[in-house]
Amino acid sequence: MPTSPSKRSRNLINLVSGSLPLQFHECLNSQKYAILHALRNMSDIQLENDIEDEDDMDRTNTSTSQNLDELLCGTVERGEGNSCLLLGPRGTGKTMMLERALSKISSGDSPPVIIRLSGWLQQNDRLAMREIARQLREQTGASFLSAEVEEETHDRDDEPNPFIDNPADDPETSVAEPSPTHLPALIAVLPTLSRASIVILEGFDLFALHARQALLYCLLDTAQSCRAGANSKGLAVVGLTTRVDTINLLEKRVKSRFSGRILRVAPQTINYWRRLTKAILCVFVGEDAFTDEEDLAQWRTTWETRVQQFLDDKSTLQTLSETFSITKDMRMLTAVLTSTVVTLSPEAPWPTSSQFLTSAEIHRVRPLYPYLHNLPYSAICLLIASVHAGTAGYSVVTFDMLHEYFRDQVRSSTAAPVQINGGSIGMTFETLVAAKIFVSVTAPSWNTAKEFTKYICVVEREDVKKAVDKGGMIPLKKWLNKAQ
């Protein structure tokens, strides 16, 4: 039965005022699911092209993305052999840019064969060859390791490799590790496949550490040999790295096979973060979550209005700017938005600046010692003593110096215990040393007593002050305030 106009008016008022009617509870869950799905697949997010908000870094990444699209299209559509290097700091979106380019060319009738290798996992050419063979079998259904190669592998007198699957356990899925001498033959198979091939090398600089750089040489030499219009279906080699001197790591024969294309990915700007945040929060929700088209239109309008109010809030903009100033890593933005979205509920269905700030504080710089306020009285006294020593000009302290400050404090305060749980002040200090709160700055020596060993306190004065404030002990507050 359709809802009456008066009832719809009341529901709209409730939506705007903050309370969420029962009929929209499932809508909120669907919206949260859509946002979380978008955060996991950020390469699928399409931003609105606003030329006025773009700056030099945005234009650089736009140009890099276009060049990468053209390079991969040349390989897939014309059978070219290409190679390039995506260069940029960590967290700038190199992988996301590549995934977006791959999604464009994979939507056609003949998607390419994509082989993904990682320099952190495939630490030698044998492991890389095995991974290439495994991925080829999964995507093409054919094995490119001959029976002679597998027999030769098993007949080798080398010690068994723990990374090799036991063929007796599962002969259908096991892949033997080939000898490095078969590397050129395996790589030469790639241009002869029925589809174009794209090899992605994460941590490209780590592959340069392989013996003789044989894998890089074979890949780049094969890509260079591909000619458009011939029987080749095309091969592209795309490397991702953060090292600006990666080219200098390559041997001369490998460097001569590289095309020299270096596509630079610049760190994203705060304007890009704002536009990306809006695009993620306003992601489209499917009609399956709604039983009425008017409810769907009402929810979209209200949600987008609330998101815009959230993004226009000065506190939200300040939190976003502070987070961006700490790190340019987009994974940080993903973590902060995820924590903000999962806290939404029918009682508090709209994102707020306070939720965003709380999430940012959790995921940004975590305190090194969040448990300081739970330390015993004597331990807090030792930390305050180190603050007094620092105020007096002693950046390096000994236990004897701290004990002198502590003893003076005990004499002036009748409430100060000299033992905690049966342990002395010396045992408390040893506990702080074991927790790396006090770190020795000198090598151990047999002719130096323990109480005269030099230490530095790694806890800052502000952290000590927060611990004292949380503890609520007035004598400790007064003693700390004397250290001016």
Short mmCIF file of C-alpha atoms in Angstrom, two decimals:
data_model
loop_
_atom_site.label_atom_id
_atom_site.label_comp_id
_atom_site.label_asym_id
_atom_site.label_seq_id
_atom_site.Cartn_x
_atom_site.Cartn_y
_atom_site.Cartn_z
CA MET A 1 0.00 0.00 0.00
CA PRO A 2 1.54 3.34 -1.04
CA THR A 3 2.50 5.76 1.67
CA SER A 4 0.33 8.85 2.07
CA PRO A 5 1.82 12.30 1.30
CA SER A 6 1.49 13.40 4.92
CA LYS A 7 3.38 10.34 6.12
CA ARG A 8 6.11 10.87 3.53
CA SER A 9 6.44 14.46 4.71
CA ARG A 10 6.91 13.27 8.29
CA ASN A 11 9.51 10.72 7.16
CA LEU A 12 11.42 13.42 5.29
CA ILE A 13 11.40 15.60 8.39
CA ASN A 14 12.73 12.69 10.44
CA LEU A 15 15.47 12.05 7.93
CA VAL A 16 16.60 15.65 7.96
CA SER A 17 16.32 16.00 11.73
CA GLY A 18 18.55 13.00 12.33
CA SER A 19 16.30 10.11 13.43
CA LEU A 20 16.07 7.28 10.92
CA PRO A 21 12.63 5.72 10.28
CA LEU A 22 12.40 1.94 10.43
CA GLN A 23 11.81 1.64 6.69
CA PHE A 24 15.22 3.16 5.98
CA HIS A 25 17.26 0.90 8.30
CA GLU A 26 17.98 -1.55 5.50
CA CYS A 27 18.85 1.39 3.23
CA LEU A 28 21.54 2.47 5.67
CA ASN A 29 23.00 -1.05 5.74
CA SER A 30 23.04 -1.16 1.94
CA GLN A 31 24.72 2.25 1.80
CA LYS A 32 27.39 1.13 4.26
CA TYR A 33 27.99 -2.05 2.26
CA ALA A 34 28.32 -0.07 -0.97
CA ILE A 35 30.84 2.33 0.63
CA LEU A 36 32.92 -0.47 2.13
CA HIS A 37 32.92 -2.27 -1.23
CA ALA A 38 34.11 0.95 -2.89
CA LEU A 39 36.90 1.31 -0.32
CA ARG A 40 38.10 -2.20 -1.17
CA ASN A 41 37.96 -1.45 -4.91
CA MET A 42 39.10 2.15 -5.11
CA SER A 43 40.37 1.66 -8.66
CA ASP A 44 36.71 1.48 -9.79
CA ILE A 45 35.88 4.92 -8.36
CA GLN A 46 35.31 7.52 -11.06
CA LEU A 47 35.94 11.12 -9.98
CA GLU A 48 34.18 14.08 -11.47
CA ASN A 49 36.49 16.01 -13.77
CA ASP A 50 36.81 19.44 -12.23
CA ILE A 51 39.57 21.27 -14.10
CA GLU A 52 39.42 24.25 -11.76
CA ASP A 53 40.28 22.08 -8.72
CA GLU A 54 43.14 20.25 -10.43
CA ASP A 55 46.71 21.32 -9.74
CA ASP A 56 50.07 20.28 -11.19
CA MET A 57 50.19 16.96 -9.33
CA ASP A 58 46.69 16.01 -10.46
CA ARG A 59 47.58 16.85 -14.04
CA THR A 60 50.78 14.81 -13.76
CA ASN A 61 48.87 11.73 -12.63
CA THR A 62 46.20 12.31 -15.27
CA SER A 63 48.90 12.39 -17.95
CA THR A 64 50.57 9.28 -16.48
CA SER A 65 47.26 7.43 -16.47
CA GLN A 66 46.62 8.33 -20.10
CA ASN A 67 50.11 7.21 -21.16
CA LEU A 68 49.66 3.91 -19.31
CA ASP A 69 46.29 3.34 -20.96
CA GLU A 70 47.77 3.97 -24.40
CA LEU A 71 50.70 1.64 -23.74
CA LEU A 72 48.51 -1.26 -22.61
CA CYS A 73 46.02 -0.67 -25.42
CA GLY A 74 48.89 -0.86 -27.92
CA THR A 75 49.84 -4.25 -26.52
CA VAL A 76 46.31 -5.68 -26.42
CA GLU A 77 44.85 -4.19 -29.60
CA ARG A 78 47.87 -4.01 -31.92
CA GLY A 79 50.14 -6.75 -30.54
CA GLU A 80 52.98 -4.42 -29.59
CA GLY A 81 55.82 -5.24 -27.24
CA ASN A 82 56.10 -2.58 -24.54
CA SER A 83 57.81 -2.00 -21.23
CA CYS A 84 57.54 0.80 -18.69
CA LEU A 85 58.24 1.67 -15.09
CA LEU A 86 55.70 3.23 -12.70
CA LEU A 87 57.73 5.30 -10.27
CA GLY A 88 56.41 7.05 -7.19
CA PRO A 89 56.47 7.14 -3.36
CA ARG A 90 54.61 4.56 -1.33
CA GLY A 91 50.88 5.02 -1.05
CA THR A 92 50.53 7.39 -4.00
CA GLY A 93 48.21 5.08 -5.95
CA LYS A 94 50.54 3.30 -8.40
CA THR A 95 48.76 -0.03 -8.03
CA MET A 96 45.34 1.62 -8.13
CA MET A 97 46.24 3.44 -11.35
CA LEU A 98 47.47 0.21 -12.90
CA GLU A 99 44.36 -1.72 -11.82
CA ARG A 100 42.15 0.97 -13.32
CA ALA A 101 44.02 0.68 -16.64
CA LEU A 102 43.78 -3.12 -16.56
CA SER A 103 40.04 -2.99 -15.91
CA LYS A 104 39.57 -0.94 -19.08
CA ILE A 105 41.33 -3.41 -21.35
CA SER A 106 39.97 -6.51 -19.58
CA SER A 107 36.36 -5.66 -20.39
CA GLY A 108 36.70 -6.55 -24.07
CA ASP A 109 36.06 -9.82 -25.89
CA SER A 110 39.67 -10.99 -25.55
CA PRO A 111 41.05 -10.02 -22.14
CA PRO A 112 44.84 -10.29 -21.77
CA VAL A 113 46.70 -12.86 -19.74
CA ILE A 114 47.89 -11.02 -16.63
CA ILE A 115 50.85 -12.42 -14.70
CA ARG A 116 51.63 -10.82 -11.35
CA LEU A 117 55.02 -11.23 -9.70
CA SER A 118 56.32 -9.70 -6.49
CA GLY A 119 59.94 -9.03 -5.67
CA TRP A 120 59.20 -9.72 -2.01
CA LEU A 121 57.85 -13.21 -2.75
CA GLN A 122 59.71 -14.42 -5.84
CA GLN A 123 63.21 -13.89 -4.48
CA ASN A 124 64.97 -15.87 -7.21
CA ASP A 125 64.38 -16.82 -10.81
CA ARG A 126 63.28 -20.36 -10.01
CA LEU A 127 60.43 -19.19 -7.81
CA ALA A 128 59.48 -16.61 -10.43
CA MET A 129 59.39 -19.24 -13.18
CA ARG A 130 57.24 -21.52 -11.06
CA GLU A 131 54.79 -18.70 -10.38
CA ILE A 132 54.64 -17.80 -14.08
CA ALA A 133 53.93 -21.43 -14.99
CA ARG A 134 51.24 -21.69 -12.33
CA GLN A 135 49.43 -18.53 -13.44
CA LEU A 136 49.65 -19.55 -17.09
CA ARG A 137 48.06 -22.89 -16.27
CA GLU A 138 45.24 -21.18 -14.37
CA GLN A 139 44.46 -18.68 -17.14
CA THR A 140 45.04 -20.79 -20.24
CA GLY A 141 44.35 -24.32 -19.00
CA ALA A 142 47.57 -25.63 -20.55
CA SER A 143 50.87 -26.63 -18.93
CA PHE A 144 53.99 -25.11 -20.43
CA LEU A 145 56.41 -27.34 -18.54
CA SER A 146 57.20 -30.44 -20.54
CA ALA A 147 57.44 -33.88 -19.01
CA GLU A 148 61.19 -33.84 -19.65
CA VAL A 149 61.52 -30.64 -17.65
CA GLU A 150 59.54 -32.03 -14.73
CA GLU A 151 61.49 -35.29 -14.83
CA GLU A 152 64.74 -33.36 -14.88
CA THR A 153 63.54 -31.33 -11.93
CA HIS A 154 62.80 -34.41 -9.84
CA ASP A 155 66.07 -36.12 -10.85
CA ARG A 156 68.23 -33.23 -9.66
CA ASP A 157 70.47 -34.03 -6.73
CA ASP A 158 69.77 -30.68 -5.10
CA GLU A 159 68.17 -30.60 -1.67
CA PRO A 160 64.36 -30.55 -1.79
CA ASN A 161 62.84 -27.09 -2.03
CA PRO A 162 60.12 -26.46 0.58
CA PHE A 163 58.23 -24.28 -1.89
CA ILE A 164 57.61 -27.18 -4.31
CA ASP A 165 54.26 -28.92 -4.07
CA ASN A 166 54.44 -32.67 -3.77
CA PRO A 167 53.03 -34.13 -7.02
CA ALA A 168 52.02 -37.27 -5.15
CA ASP A 169 49.66 -35.22 -3.00
CA ASP A 170 47.80 -33.54 -5.84
CA PRO A 171 49.15 -34.31 -9.33
CA GLU A 172 46.46 -32.22 -10.98
CA THR A 173 47.44 -28.90 -9.38
CA SER A 174 51.11 -29.38 -8.53
CA VAL A 175 53.68 -27.46 -10.58
CA ALA A 176 57.30 -28.56 -10.52
CA GLU A 177 60.00 -25.97 -10.15
CA PRO A 178 61.92 -25.80 -13.44
CA SER A 179 65.61 -25.33 -13.87
CA PRO A 180 66.80 -21.77 -14.58
CA THR A 181 68.09 -22.96 -17.96
CA HIS A 182 64.47 -23.21 -19.15
CA LEU A 183 63.72 -19.56 -18.36
CA PRO A 184 64.17 -18.23 -21.94
CA ALA A 185 61.93 -20.97 -23.35
CA LEU A 186 59.17 -20.26 -20.81
CA ILE A 187 59.24 -16.50 -21.39
CA ALA A 188 59.30 -17.00 -25.18
CA VAL A 189 55.91 -18.73 -24.90
CA LEU A 190 54.15 -15.53 -23.79
CA PRO A 191 53.93 -13.76 -27.20
CA THR A 192 52.69 -16.98 -28.83
CA LEU A 193 49.57 -17.25 -26.68
CA SER A 194 46.14 -16.69 -28.16
CA ARG A 195 45.82 -13.47 -26.13
CA ALA A 196 48.12 -10.61 -25.26
CA SER A 197 50.20 -10.97 -22.11
CA ILE A 198 50.93 -8.39 -19.41
CA VAL A 199 53.58 -9.08 -16.76
CA ILE A 200 53.41 -6.93 -13.62
CA LEU A 201 56.51 -6.75 -11.45
CA GLU A 202 55.80 -5.38 -7.98
CA GLY A 203 59.02 -4.22 -6.33
CA PHE A 204 60.83 -4.00 -9.66
CA ASP A 205 64.08 -2.96 -7.98
CA LEU A 206 64.15 -6.24 -6.02
CA PHE A 207 64.23 -8.26 -9.25
CA ALA A 208 67.46 -6.47 -10.09
CA LEU A 209 69.02 -8.35 -7.15
CA HIS A 210 68.50 -11.72 -8.87
CA ALA A 211 71.57 -13.50 -10.15
CA ARG A 212 72.61 -12.08 -13.54
CA GLN A 213 69.18 -10.42 -13.76
CA ALA A 214 68.16 -13.28 -16.05
CA LEU A 215 64.41 -12.86 -15.52
CA LEU A 216 64.47 -9.15 -16.36
CA TYR A 217 66.66 -9.77 -19.38
CA CYS A 218 64.39 -12.47 -20.81
CA LEU A 219 61.20 -10.46 -20.23
CA LEU A 220 62.52 -7.19 -21.66
CA ASP A 221 64.28 -8.90 -24.56
CA THR A 222 61.10 -10.78 -25.50
CA ALA A 223 59.00 -7.61 -25.23
CA GLN A 224 61.47 -5.74 -27.42
CA SER A 225 61.33 -8.51 -30.04
CA CYS A 226 57.56 -8.30 -30.41
CA ARG A 227 56.45 -6.60 -33.60
CA ALA A 228 52.97 -5.29 -34.25
CA GLY A 229 51.25 -7.03 -37.14
CA ALA A 230 53.33 -10.19 -36.86
CA ASN A 231 52.12 -13.45 -35.38
CA SER A 232 52.78 -12.06 -31.90
CA LYS A 233 49.80 -11.17 -29.72
CA GLY A 234 51.84 -8.64 -27.75
CA LEU A 235 53.70 -8.53 -24.44
CA ALA A 236 53.88 -5.69 -21.93
CA VAL A 237 56.19 -5.59 -18.92
CA VAL A 238 55.12 -3.09 -16.24
CA GLY A 239 57.32 -2.53 -13.20
CA LEU A 240 56.32 -0.72 -10.03
CA THR A 241 58.93 0.74 -7.70
CA THR A 242 59.62 3.52 -5.22
CA ARG A 243 63.36 3.80 -5.90
CA VAL A 244 64.36 6.67 -8.16
CA ASP A 245 67.69 5.01 -8.98
CA THR A 246 66.18 1.75 -10.21
CA ILE A 247 67.51 2.20 -13.75
CA ASN A 248 71.05 2.45 -12.41
CA LEU A 249 70.63 -0.98 -10.81
CA LEU A 250 70.15 -2.67 -14.18
CA GLU A 251 73.02 -4.31 -15.99
CA LYS A 252 74.03 -2.81 -19.32
CA ARG A 253 72.55 -5.64 -21.37
CA VAL A 254 69.26 -5.40 -19.45
CA LYS A 255 69.10 -1.62 -19.67
CA SER A 256 69.54 -1.80 -23.45
CA ARG A 257 66.38 -3.94 -23.69
CA PHE A 258 64.32 -1.55 -21.58
CA SER A 259 62.24 0.96 -23.52
CA GLY A 260 63.17 3.79 -21.14
CA ARG A 261 59.55 4.74 -20.42
CA ILE A 262 59.38 5.97 -16.83
CA LEU A 263 55.87 7.07 -15.83
CA ARG A 264 55.98 9.13 -12.66
CA VAL A 265 53.13 9.03 -10.15
CA ALA A 266 53.04 12.15 -7.99
CA PRO A 267 51.66 12.21 -4.43
CA GLN A 268 47.98 13.06 -4.38
CA THR A 269 46.83 16.50 -3.25
CA ILE A 270 44.39 17.48 -0.53
CA ASN A 271 41.89 18.48 -3.22
CA TYR A 272 42.09 14.98 -4.66
CA TRP A 273 41.48 13.50 -1.21
CA ARG A 274 38.38 15.66 -0.80
CA ARG A 275 36.96 14.70 -4.18
CA LEU A 276 37.77 11.03 -3.58
CA THR A 277 36.12 11.12 -0.14
CA LYS A 278 32.96 12.57 -1.61
CA ALA A 279 32.90 10.05 -4.47
CA ILE A 280 33.29 7.14 -2.04
CA LEU A 281 30.68 8.31 0.45
CA CYS A 282 28.18 9.13 -2.32
CA VAL A 283 28.63 5.82 -4.10
CA PHE A 284 25.51 4.54 -5.89
CA VAL A 285 23.24 2.16 -3.95
CA GLY A 286 21.38 -0.48 -5.92
CA GLU A 287 17.60 -0.44 -6.20
CA ASP A 288 17.34 -3.86 -4.55
CA ALA A 289 17.50 -2.22 -1.14
CA PHE A 290 14.35 -0.19 -1.82
CA THR A 291 10.77 -1.29 -2.29
CA ASP A 292 9.60 2.11 -3.46
CA GLU A 293 11.15 4.44 -6.04
CA GLU A 294 10.17 7.48 -4.00
CA ASP A 295 12.00 6.05 -0.98
CA LEU A 296 15.06 5.56 -3.19
CA ALA A 297 14.99 9.17 -4.40
CA GLN A 298 14.37 10.44 -0.87
CA TRP A 299 17.25 8.44 0.58
CA ARG A 300 19.71 9.52 -2.12
CA THR A 301 18.83 13.18 -1.76
CA THR A 302 19.04 13.12 2.03
CA TRP A 303 22.24 11.08 2.12
CA GLU A 304 24.04 13.30 -0.38
CA THR A 305 22.90 16.39 1.52
CA ARG A 306 24.23 15.02 4.78
CA VAL A 307 27.53 13.98 3.19
CA GLN A 308 27.96 17.45 1.71
CA GLN A 309 27.30 19.02 5.11
CA PHE A 310 29.85 16.64 6.61
CA LEU A 311 32.49 17.59 4.03
CA ASP A 312 31.79 21.32 4.38
CA ASP A 313 32.27 21.21 8.14
CA LYS A 314 35.42 23.10 9.16
CA SER A 315 36.34 20.39 11.68
CA THR A 316 36.16 17.73 8.96
CA LEU A 317 38.34 19.77 6.63
CA GLN A 318 40.85 20.39 9.40
CA THR A 319 41.04 16.69 10.31
CA LEU A 320 41.46 15.76 6.65
CA SER A 321 44.22 18.37 6.20
CA GLU A 322 46.05 17.26 9.34
CA THR A 323 45.93 13.63 8.25
CA PHE A 324 47.18 14.56 4.79
CA SER A 325 50.05 16.57 6.29
CA ILE A 326 51.16 13.52 8.31
CA THR A 327 51.07 11.01 5.48
CA LYS A 328 50.18 11.06 1.78
CA ASP A 329 49.43 7.33 1.84
CA MET A 330 45.94 6.72 0.49
CA ARG A 331 45.68 3.58 2.60
CA MET A 332 45.47 5.87 5.61
CA LEU A 333 42.45 7.62 4.09
CA THR A 334 40.89 4.23 3.43
CA ALA A 335 41.38 3.14 7.05
CA VAL A 336 39.95 6.39 8.46
CA LEU A 337 36.88 6.29 6.23
CA THR A 338 36.31 2.61 6.99
CA SER A 339 36.26 3.23 10.74
CA THR A 340 33.92 6.18 10.25
CA VAL A 341 31.44 4.23 8.13
CA VAL A 342 31.26 1.10 10.29
CA THR A 343 30.22 3.18 13.32
CA LEU A 344 27.07 4.44 11.59
CA SER A 345 23.85 3.09 13.08
CA PRO A 346 20.10 3.85 12.87
CA GLU A 347 20.50 5.96 16.02
CA ALA A 348 23.37 7.93 14.44
CA PRO A 349 23.04 7.35 10.69
CA TRP A 350 24.98 10.35 9.38
CA PRO A 351 28.77 10.85 9.27
CA THR A 352 29.93 13.57 11.65
CA SER A 353 33.16 15.47 12.13
CA SER A 354 33.56 14.07 15.66
CA GLN A 355 33.42 10.47 14.37
CA PHE A 356 35.89 11.36 11.65
CA LEU A 357 38.28 12.95 14.16
CA THR A 358 38.10 9.95 16.49
CA SER A 359 38.82 7.57 13.63
CA ALA A 360 41.74 9.71 12.43
CA GLU A 361 43.28 9.84 15.89
CA ILE A 362 43.09 6.06 16.14
CA HIS A 363 44.72 5.36 12.77
CA ARG A 364 47.21 8.20 12.56
CA VAL A 365 50.14 8.34 14.97
CA ARG A 366 49.53 5.89 17.77
CA PRO A 367 51.22 6.68 21.11
CA LEU A 368 54.29 4.56 21.73
CA TYR A 369 53.45 4.02 25.40
CA PRO A 370 49.67 4.28 25.89
CA TYR A 371 49.85 2.42 29.21
CA LEU A 372 51.93 4.98 31.12
CA HIS A 373 49.03 6.05 33.33
CA ASN A 374 48.72 2.44 34.56
CA LEU A 375 52.30 2.36 35.88
CA PRO A 376 52.82 2.27 39.66
CA TYR A 377 53.53 5.35 41.72
CA SER A 378 57.28 4.71 41.89
CA ALA A 379 57.55 4.29 38.10
CA ILE A 380 55.74 7.58 37.49
CA CYS A 381 58.11 9.20 39.97
CA LEU A 382 61.10 7.91 38.01
CA LEU A 383 59.66 9.40 34.80
CA ILE A 384 59.06 12.74 36.53
CA ALA A 385 62.60 12.58 37.91
CA SER A 386 63.91 12.21 34.34
CA VAL A 387 61.87 15.30 33.38
CA HIS A 388 63.49 17.24 36.24
CA ALA A 389 66.91 16.03 35.14
CA GLY A 390 66.21 17.17 31.58
CA THR A 391 65.10 20.57 32.85
CA ALA A 392 68.37 20.83 34.76
CA GLY A 393 70.27 20.17 31.54
CA TYR A 394 71.00 16.45 31.92
CA SER A 395 69.78 14.64 28.81
CA VAL A 396 71.62 11.49 29.96
CA VAL A 397 70.78 10.17 33.43
CA THR A 398 71.78 7.36 35.75
CA PHE A 399 69.72 5.43 38.24
CA ASP A 400 71.66 7.11 41.06
CA MET A 401 70.54 10.55 39.82
CA LEU A 402 66.91 9.46 39.48
CA HIS A 403 66.96 7.81 42.89
CA GLU A 404 68.14 11.06 44.44
CA TYR A 405 65.16 12.92 42.91
CA PHE A 406 62.85 10.09 43.97
CA ARG A 407 64.15 10.07 47.54
CA ASP A 408 63.60 13.79 47.89
CA GLN A 409 60.03 13.33 46.66
CA VAL A 410 59.37 10.47 49.09
CA ARG A 411 60.61 12.61 52.00
CA SER A 412 58.32 15.48 51.04
CA SER A 413 55.22 13.30 50.54
CA THR A 414 53.91 10.99 53.24
CA ALA A 415 51.66 9.24 50.71
CA ALA A 416 54.53 8.06 48.54
CA PRO A 417 55.25 4.32 48.93
CA VAL A 418 58.80 3.03 48.78
CA GLN A 419 57.72 -0.43 47.58
CA ILE A 420 55.17 -1.58 45.02
CA ASN A 421 53.88 -5.14 45.25
CA GLY A 422 56.90 -6.08 47.32
CA GLY A 423 59.36 -4.64 44.76
CA SER A 424 61.89 -1.93 45.42
CA ILE A 425 62.50 1.23 43.39
CA GLY A 426 65.46 -0.53 41.79
CA MET A 427 63.23 -3.33 40.55
CA THR A 428 60.82 -0.74 39.17
CA PHE A 429 63.65 0.91 37.25
CA GLU A 430 64.75 -2.44 35.83
CA THR A 431 61.17 -2.98 34.65
CA LEU A 432 61.23 0.36 32.82
CA VAL A 433 64.56 -0.57 31.25
CA ALA A 434 63.11 -3.90 30.08
CA ALA A 435 60.15 -2.00 28.56
CA LYS A 436 62.62 0.18 26.58
CA ILE A 437 61.41 3.32 28.35
CA PHE A 438 64.95 3.91 29.58
CA VAL A 439 67.56 2.94 26.99
CA SER A 440 71.25 2.55 27.75
CA VAL A 441 73.58 4.79 25.76
CA THR A 442 76.82 3.06 26.77
CA ALA A 443 78.10 -0.45 26.31
CA PRO A 444 78.00 -2.69 29.40
CA SER A 445 81.23 -2.63 31.38
CA TRP A 446 82.37 -4.85 34.23
CA ASN A 447 83.96 -1.94 36.11
CA THR A 448 80.80 0.26 36.04
CA ALA A 449 78.14 -0.33 38.66
CA LYS A 450 74.57 -0.69 37.48
CA GLU A 451 73.41 2.46 39.26
CA PHE A 452 75.94 4.51 37.29
CA THR A 453 75.09 3.17 33.83
CA LYS A 454 73.97 6.02 31.59
CA TYR A 455 70.44 6.02 30.13
CA ILE A 456 68.15 8.26 28.17
CA CYS A 457 64.40 8.42 28.65
CA VAL A 458 62.52 8.00 25.38
CA VAL A 459 59.21 9.22 26.82
CA GLU A 460 58.50 12.88 26.13
CA ARG A 461 57.46 15.37 28.79
CA GLU A 462 53.97 15.70 27.26
CA ASP A 463 53.43 11.94 27.53
CA VAL A 464 54.46 12.01 31.18
CA LYS A 465 52.09 14.93 31.78
CA LYS A 466 49.17 13.03 30.20
CA ALA A 467 49.94 9.98 32.34
CA VAL A 468 50.01 12.09 35.50
CA ASP A 469 46.77 13.84 34.57
CA LYS A 470 45.02 10.51 33.98
CA GLY A 471 46.31 9.19 37.29
CA GLY A 472 44.84 12.16 39.13
CA MET A 473 47.50 12.24 41.87
CA ILE A 474 47.82 15.80 43.14
CA PRO A 475 51.34 15.42 44.67
CA LEU A 476 52.70 14.13 41.38
CA LYS A 477 51.08 16.99 39.46
CA LYS A 478 52.66 19.52 41.79
CA TRP A 479 56.07 17.86 41.54
CA LEU A 480 55.90 17.76 37.72
CA ASN A 481 54.87 21.43 37.55
CA LYS A 482 58.04 22.35 39.44
CA ALA A 483 60.11 21.16 36.46
CA GLN A 484 59.96 24.45 34.56
#
